[in-house]
Amino acid sequence: MILRTLAAGAVIVIASASFAAPALAAGGTANPEIWSWGSIYSADRAGKAKGKVVLDRPGFVVSGKLYDFPGRKGCSWLTFRWVKESGGKGYKTYHSCSGTKPLAFALKTGYMLSIEGKVCRGTAKKPTGRCSAWEGVWSQGG
């Protein structure tokens, strides 16, 4: 009788593991958490950025698109700054000079406490001004 209970228990455990393994192998966690952010506009409203933040292993991924509206001189620049869970800081800048096709980006930040972004205008080499204020993209606890 004890053997039958153990055998039945082993069958149940093996069956449960076979159902769980494909879900984890397909992409890490089964249900990553997702938040939308934006739109953030440059001060002259000639550039815009928006996107989403995904929490999945191993940390956060901030993705989206940077738009440089047609008929405007210059380029759009997007800068992110974030505070890491360890207390350090991170920065990343993207730019787009295409008035027709938005720039798609994905930034792996690892685990963080908060991230902010701002959109500026500039040349093809550097941002020169007409920036938005720093706007919250995501923060722990809302």
Coordinates of N, CA and C in Angstrom, one line a residue:
M1 N 0.8 -1.2 0.0 CA 0.0 0.0 0.0 C 0.9 1.3 0.0
I2 N 1.9 1.3 0.7 CA 2.8 2.4 0.8 C 3.5 2.6 -0.6
L3 N 3.9 1.5 -1.2 CA 4.4 1.6 -2.5 C 3.5 2.2 -3.6
R4 N 2.2 1.8 -3.5 CA 1.2 2.4 -4.4 C 1.1 3.9 -4.2
T5 N 1.1 4.3 -3.0 CA 0.9 5.7 -2.7 C 2.1 6.5 -3.2
L6 N 3.3 5.9 -3.0 CA 4.5 6.6 -3.5 C 4.5 6.6 -5.0
A7 N 4.1 5.5 -5.6 CA 4.1 5.4 -7.1 C 3.1 6.4 -7.7
A8 N 2.0 6.5 -7.1 CA 1.0 7.5 -7.6 C 1.5 8.9 -7.4
G9 N 2.1 9.2 -6.2 CA 2.7 10.5 -6.0 C 3.8 10.8 -7.0
A10 N 4.6 9.9 -7.3 CA 5.7 10.1 -8.3 C 5.1 10.4 -9.6
V11 N 4.1 9.7 -10.0 CA 3.4 9.9 -11.3 C 2.9 11.4 -11.4
I12 N 2.2 11.8 -10.3 CA 1.7 13.1 -10.2 C 2.7 14.2 -10.4
V13 N 3.8 14.0 -9.6 CA 4.9 15.0 -9.7 C 5.5 15.0 -11.1
I14 N 5.8 13.9 -11.7 CA 6.3 13.9 -13.0 C 5.4 14.5 -14.0
A15 N 4.1 14.3 -13.9 CA 3.1 14.9 -14.9 C 3.1 16.4 -14.7
S16 N 3.2 16.9 -13.4 CA 3.1 18.3 -13.2 C 4.4 19.0 -13.8
A17 N 5.5 18.4 -13.6 CA 6.8 18.9 -14.1 C 6.7 19.0 -15.6
S18 N 6.2 18.0 -16.3 CA 6.1 18.0 -17.7 C 5.2 19.1 -18.3
F19 N 4.2 19.6 -17.5 CA 3.4 20.7 -18.0 C 4.0 22.0 -17.7
A20 N 4.8 22.1 -16.6 CA 5.4 23.4 -16.3 C 6.6 23.7 -17.1
A21 N 7.4 22.7 -17.5 CA 8.7 22.9 -18.1 C 8.5 23.7 -19.5
P22 N 7.6 23.3 -20.4 CA 7.5 24.0 -21.6 C 7.2 25.5 -21.5
A23 N 6.3 25.8 -20.5 CA 6.0 27.2 -20.3 C 7.2 28.1 -19.9
L24 N 8.0 27.5 -19.0 CA 9.2 28.2 -18.6 C 10.3 28.3 -19.7
A25 N 10.4 27.2 -20.4 CA 11.4 27.2 -21.5 C 11.1 28.1 -22.6
A26 N 9.8 28.4 -22.8 CA 9.4 29.2 -24.0 C 9.8 30.7 -23.8
G27 N 10.0 31.2 -22.6 CA 10.3 32.6 -22.5 C 10.5 33.1 -21.1
G28 N 11.1 32.4 -20.2 CA 11.3 32.8 -18.8 C 10.1 32.7 -18.0
T29 N 9.6 33.9 -17.5 CA 8.4 33.8 -16.7 C 7.2 33.7 -17.6
A30 N 6.1 33.2 -17.1 CA 5.0 33.0 -17.9 C 4.2 34.3 -18.2
N31 N 4.2 35.2 -17.2 CA 3.5 36.5 -17.3 C 4.3 37.7 -16.9
P32 N 5.1 38.2 -17.8 CA 5.9 39.4 -17.4 C 5.0 40.6 -17.2
E33 N 5.4 41.5 -16.3 CA 4.6 42.7 -16.0 C 5.0 43.8 -17.0
I34 N 4.0 44.5 -17.5 CA 4.2 45.5 -18.6 C 3.5 46.8 -18.2
W35 N 4.2 47.9 -18.4 CA 3.7 49.3 -18.1 C 4.0 50.1 -19.4
S36 N 3.0 51.0 -19.7 CA 3.2 51.9 -20.9 C 3.7 53.2 -20.3
W37 N 4.5 53.9 -21.2 CA 5.0 55.3 -20.8 C 4.8 56.2 -22.0
G38 N 4.8 57.5 -21.7 CA 4.8 58.5 -22.8 C 3.4 58.9 -23.2
S39 N 3.3 59.8 -24.0 CA 4.3 60.4 -24.9 C 5.0 61.5 -24.2
I40 N 6.3 61.6 -24.6 CA 7.2 62.7 -24.1 C 7.5 63.5 -25.4
Y41 N 7.2 64.8 -25.4 CA 7.5 65.7 -26.5 C 8.6 66.6 -26.2
S42 N 9.4 67.0 -27.2 CA 10.4 68.0 -27.1 C 9.7 69.3 -26.9
A43 N 10.4 70.4 -26.4 CA 9.8 71.7 -26.1 C 9.1 72.3 -27.3
D44 N 9.7 72.0 -28.5 CA 9.1 72.6 -29.7 C 8.1 71.6 -30.4
R45 N 7.9 70.5 -29.7 CA 6.9 69.4 -30.2 C 7.3 68.8 -31.5
A46 N 8.6 68.9 -31.9 CA 9.0 68.3 -33.2 C 9.6 66.9 -33.0
G47 N 9.7 66.5 -31.7 CA 10.2 65.1 -31.4 C 9.3 64.5 -30.4
K48 N 9.1 63.2 -30.4 CA 8.3 62.5 -29.5 C 8.8 61.1 -29.2
A49 N 8.6 60.6 -28.0 CA 9.0 59.3 -27.6 C 7.9 58.7 -26.8
K50 N 7.7 57.4 -27.0 CA 6.7 56.6 -26.1 C 7.1 55.1 -26.2
G51 N 6.5 54.4 -25.3 CA 6.9 52.9 -25.3 C 6.3 52.2 -24.1
K52 N 7.1 51.2 -23.7 CA 6.7 50.3 -22.6 C 7.9 49.9 -21.8
V53 N 7.6 49.5 -20.5 CA 8.6 48.9 -19.6 C 8.1 47.5 -19.3
V54 N 9.0 46.5 -19.5 CA 8.7 45.1 -19.2 C 9.6 44.6 -18.1
L55 N 9.0 44.0 -17.1 CA 9.8 43.4 -16.0 C 9.7 41.9 -16.3
D56 N 10.9 41.3 -16.6 CA 11.0 39.9 -16.9 C 12.5 39.6 -16.5
R57 N 12.8 38.3 -16.5 CA 14.2 38.0 -16.1 C 15.1 38.4 -17.2
P58 N 16.3 38.9 -16.9 CA 16.8 39.3 -15.7 C 16.7 40.8 -15.4
G59 N 15.6 41.3 -15.2 CA 15.4 42.7 -14.9 C 14.4 43.4 -15.8
F60 N 14.6 44.7 -16.1 CA 13.7 45.5 -16.8 C 14.2 45.7 -18.3
V61 N 13.3 45.8 -19.2 CA 13.6 46.3 -20.6 C 12.7 47.4 -20.9
V62 N 13.3 48.6 -21.2 CA 12.5 49.8 -21.6 C 12.6 49.8 -23.1
S63 N 11.5 49.8 -23.8 CA 11.5 49.8 -25.3 C 10.5 50.9 -25.7
G64 N 10.6 51.2 -27.0 CA 9.7 52.2 -27.6 C 10.2 52.7 -28.9
K65 N 9.6 53.9 -29.2 CA 10.0 54.5 -30.5 C 10.2 56.0 -30.3
L66 N 11.2 56.5 -31.0 CA 11.6 57.9 -31.0 C 11.2 58.5 -32.4
Y67 N 10.3 59.5 -32.3 CA 9.8 60.0 -33.6 C 10.5 61.4 -33.8
D68 N 10.9 61.6 -35.1 CA 11.4 62.9 -35.5 C 10.4 63.4 -36.6
F69 N 9.6 64.4 -36.3 CA 8.5 64.7 -37.2 C 9.0 65.4 -38.5
P70 N 8.4 65.1 -39.6 CA 8.9 65.6 -40.9 C 8.7 67.1 -41.0
G71 N 9.5 67.8 -41.8 CA 9.4 69.2 -42.1 C 10.0 70.1 -41.0
R72 N 10.7 69.5 -40.1 CA 11.4 70.3 -39.0 C 12.9 70.1 -39.2
K73 N 13.6 71.2 -39.0 CA 15.0 71.1 -39.1 C 15.6 70.4 -37.8
G74 N 16.7 69.6 -38.0 CA 17.4 69.0 -36.9 C 16.9 67.6 -36.7
C75 N 17.3 67.1 -35.5 CA 17.1 65.7 -35.1 C 16.4 65.6 -33.7
S76 N 15.8 64.5 -33.4 CA 15.2 64.3 -32.1 C 16.2 63.4 -31.3
W77 N 16.3 63.8 -30.0 CA 17.2 63.0 -29.1 C 16.4 62.6 -27.8
L78 N 16.6 61.4 -27.4 CA 15.9 60.9 -26.2 C 17.0 60.4 -25.2
T79 N 16.9 60.9 -24.0 CA 17.9 60.5 -23.0 C 17.2 59.9 -21.8
F80 N 17.7 58.8 -21.4 CA 17.1 58.1 -20.2 C 18.2 58.2 -19.1
R81 N 17.7 58.4 -17.8 CA 18.5 58.2 -16.7 C 17.8 57.4 -15.6
W82 N 18.5 56.5 -15.0 CA 17.8 55.6 -14.1 C 18.7 55.3 -12.9
V83 N 18.0 54.9 -11.8 CA 18.7 54.5 -10.5 C 18.6 53.0 -10.4
K84 N 19.8 52.4 -10.3 CA 19.8 50.9 -10.2 C 19.5 50.5 -8.8
E85 N 19.0 49.3 -8.7 CA 18.7 48.7 -7.4 C 19.9 48.7 -6.4
S86 N 21.1 48.6 -7.0 CA 22.3 48.6 -6.2 C 22.7 50.0 -5.7
G87 N 22.0 51.0 -6.2 CA 22.3 52.4 -5.9 C 23.1 53.2 -6.9
G88 N 23.6 52.5 -7.9 CA 24.3 53.2 -9.0 C 23.3 53.8 -10.0
K89 N 23.9 54.5 -11.0 CA 23.0 55.3 -11.9 C 23.4 54.8 -13.4
G90 N 22.5 54.9 -14.3 CA 22.7 54.6 -15.6 C 22.1 55.7 -16.5
Y91 N 22.7 55.9 -17.7 CA 22.3 56.8 -18.7 C 22.4 56.2 -20.1
K92 N 21.5 56.6 -21.0 CA 21.5 56.1 -22.4 C 20.8 57.1 -23.2
T93 N 21.4 57.4 -24.4 CA 20.8 58.4 -25.3 C 20.6 57.8 -26.7
Y94 N 19.5 58.1 -27.3 CA 19.2 57.7 -28.7 C 18.9 58.9 -29.5
H95 N 19.2 58.9 -30.8 CA 18.7 60.0 -31.7 C 18.2 59.5 -33.0
S96 N 17.4 60.3 -33.6 CA 16.8 60.0 -34.9 C 16.7 61.3 -35.7
C97 N 17.2 61.2 -37.0 CA 17.1 62.3 -37.9 C 16.2 62.0 -39.1
S98 N 15.4 60.9 -39.0 CA 14.5 60.5 -40.0 C 13.2 61.1 -39.8
G99 N 12.7 61.9 -40.7 CA 11.4 62.4 -40.6 C 10.3 61.5 -41.0
T100 N 10.6 60.3 -41.5 CA 9.6 59.4 -42.0 C 9.5 58.1 -41.2
K101 N 10.6 57.6 -40.6 CA 10.6 56.3 -39.9 C 11.0 56.5 -38.5
P102 N 10.2 56.1 -37.5 CA 10.6 56.2 -36.1 C 11.8 55.2 -35.8
L103 N 12.6 55.6 -34.8 CA 13.7 54.8 -34.3 C 13.1 53.9 -33.2
A104 N 13.2 52.6 -33.4 CA 12.8 51.6 -32.4 C 14.0 51.3 -31.5
F105 N 13.8 51.2 -30.2 CA 14.9 50.9 -29.3 C 14.4 49.9 -28.2
A106 N 15.4 49.3 -27.6 CA 15.2 48.4 -26.4 C 16.4 48.5 -25.5
L107 N 16.2 49.0 -24.3 CA 17.2 49.2 -23.4 C 17.1 48.3 -22.2
K108 N 18.1 47.4 -22.0 CA 18.1 46.5 -20.8 C 18.8 47.2 -19.7
T109 N 18.0 47.5 -18.6 CA 18.5 48.2 -17.5 C 18.9 47.4 -16.3
G110 N 18.5 46.1 -16.3 CA 18.7 45.3 -15.1 C 17.6 45.7 -14.1
Y111 N 17.8 45.4 -12.9 CA 16.8 45.8 -11.8 C 17.1 47.2 -11.5
M112 N 16.0 48.0 -11.4 CA 16.2 49.4 -11.1 C 15.1 49.9 -10.2
L113 N 15.3 51.1 -9.6 CA 14.3 51.7 -8.7 C 13.4 52.7 -9.5
S114 N 14.0 53.4 -10.4 CA 13.2 54.4 -11.2 C 13.9 54.7 -12.5
I115 N 13.2 55.2 -13.5 CA 13.8 55.7 -14.7 C 13.0 56.9 -15.2
E116 N 13.7 57.9 -15.7 CA 13.1 59.1 -16.3 C 13.7 59.3 -17.7
G117 N 12.9 60.1 -18.5 CA 13.4 60.4 -19.9 C 13.0 61.8 -20.2
K118 N 13.8 62.3 -21.2 CA 13.5 63.6 -21.8 C 13.8 63.6 -23.3
V119 N 13.1 64.4 -24.0 CA 13.3 64.5 -25.5 C 13.8 65.9 -25.8
C120 N 14.8 65.9 -26.6 CA 15.4 67.2 -27.0 C 15.5 67.3 -28.5
R121 N 15.8 68.5 -29.0 CA 16.2 68.6 -30.4 C 17.7 68.9 -30.5
G122 N 18.2 68.6 -31.7 CA 19.6 68.9 -31.9 C 20.1 68.6 -33.3
T123 N 21.4 68.5 -33.5 CA 22.0 68.2 -34.8 C 22.1 66.7 -34.9
A124 N 22.8 66.3 -35.9 CA 23.0 64.8 -36.1 C 24.1 64.3 -35.1
K125 N 24.8 65.3 -34.5 CA 25.9 64.9 -33.6 C 25.7 65.1 -32.1
K126 N 24.8 66.0 -31.8 CA 24.5 66.2 -30.3 C 23.2 66.9 -30.1
P127 N 22.6 66.8 -28.9 CA 21.4 67.6 -28.6 C 21.8 69.0 -28.3
T128 N 21.0 70.0 -28.7 CA 21.4 71.4 -28.6 C 20.4 72.2 -27.8
G129 N 19.3 71.6 -27.3 CA 18.3 72.3 -26.5 C 16.9 71.9 -26.9
R130 N 16.0 72.8 -26.6 CA 14.5 72.6 -26.8 C 14.1 71.3 -26.2
C131 N 14.5 71.1 -24.9 CA 14.2 69.8 -24.3 C 12.9 69.9 -23.4
S132 N 12.3 68.7 -23.3 CA 11.2 68.6 -22.3 C 11.8 68.6 -21.0
A133 N 11.0 68.6 -19.9 CA 11.5 68.4 -18.6 C 11.7 66.9 -18.4
W134 N 12.5 66.5 -17.4 CA 12.6 65.0 -17.1 C 11.2 64.5 -16.7
E135 N 10.8 63.5 -17.4 CA 9.4 62.9 -17.1 C 9.6 61.5 -16.7
G136 N 8.8 61.1 -15.7 CA 8.9 59.7 -15.1 C 8.4 58.7 -16.2
V137 N 9.2 57.7 -16.4 CA 8.9 56.6 -17.3 C 8.3 55.4 -16.4
W138 N 9.0 55.1 -15.3 CA 8.6 54.1 -14.4 C 9.3 54.3 -13.1
S139 N 8.6 54.0 -12.0 CA 9.3 54.0 -10.7 C 8.7 52.9 -9.8
Q140 N 9.5 52.4 -8.9 CA 9.0 51.3 -8.0 C 7.9 51.8 -7.1
G141 N 6.9 51.1 -7.0 CA 5.8 51.6 -6.1 C 4.8 52.6 -6.8
G142 N 5.0 52.9 -8.1 CA 4.1 53.7 -8.8 C 4.7 55.1 -9.0

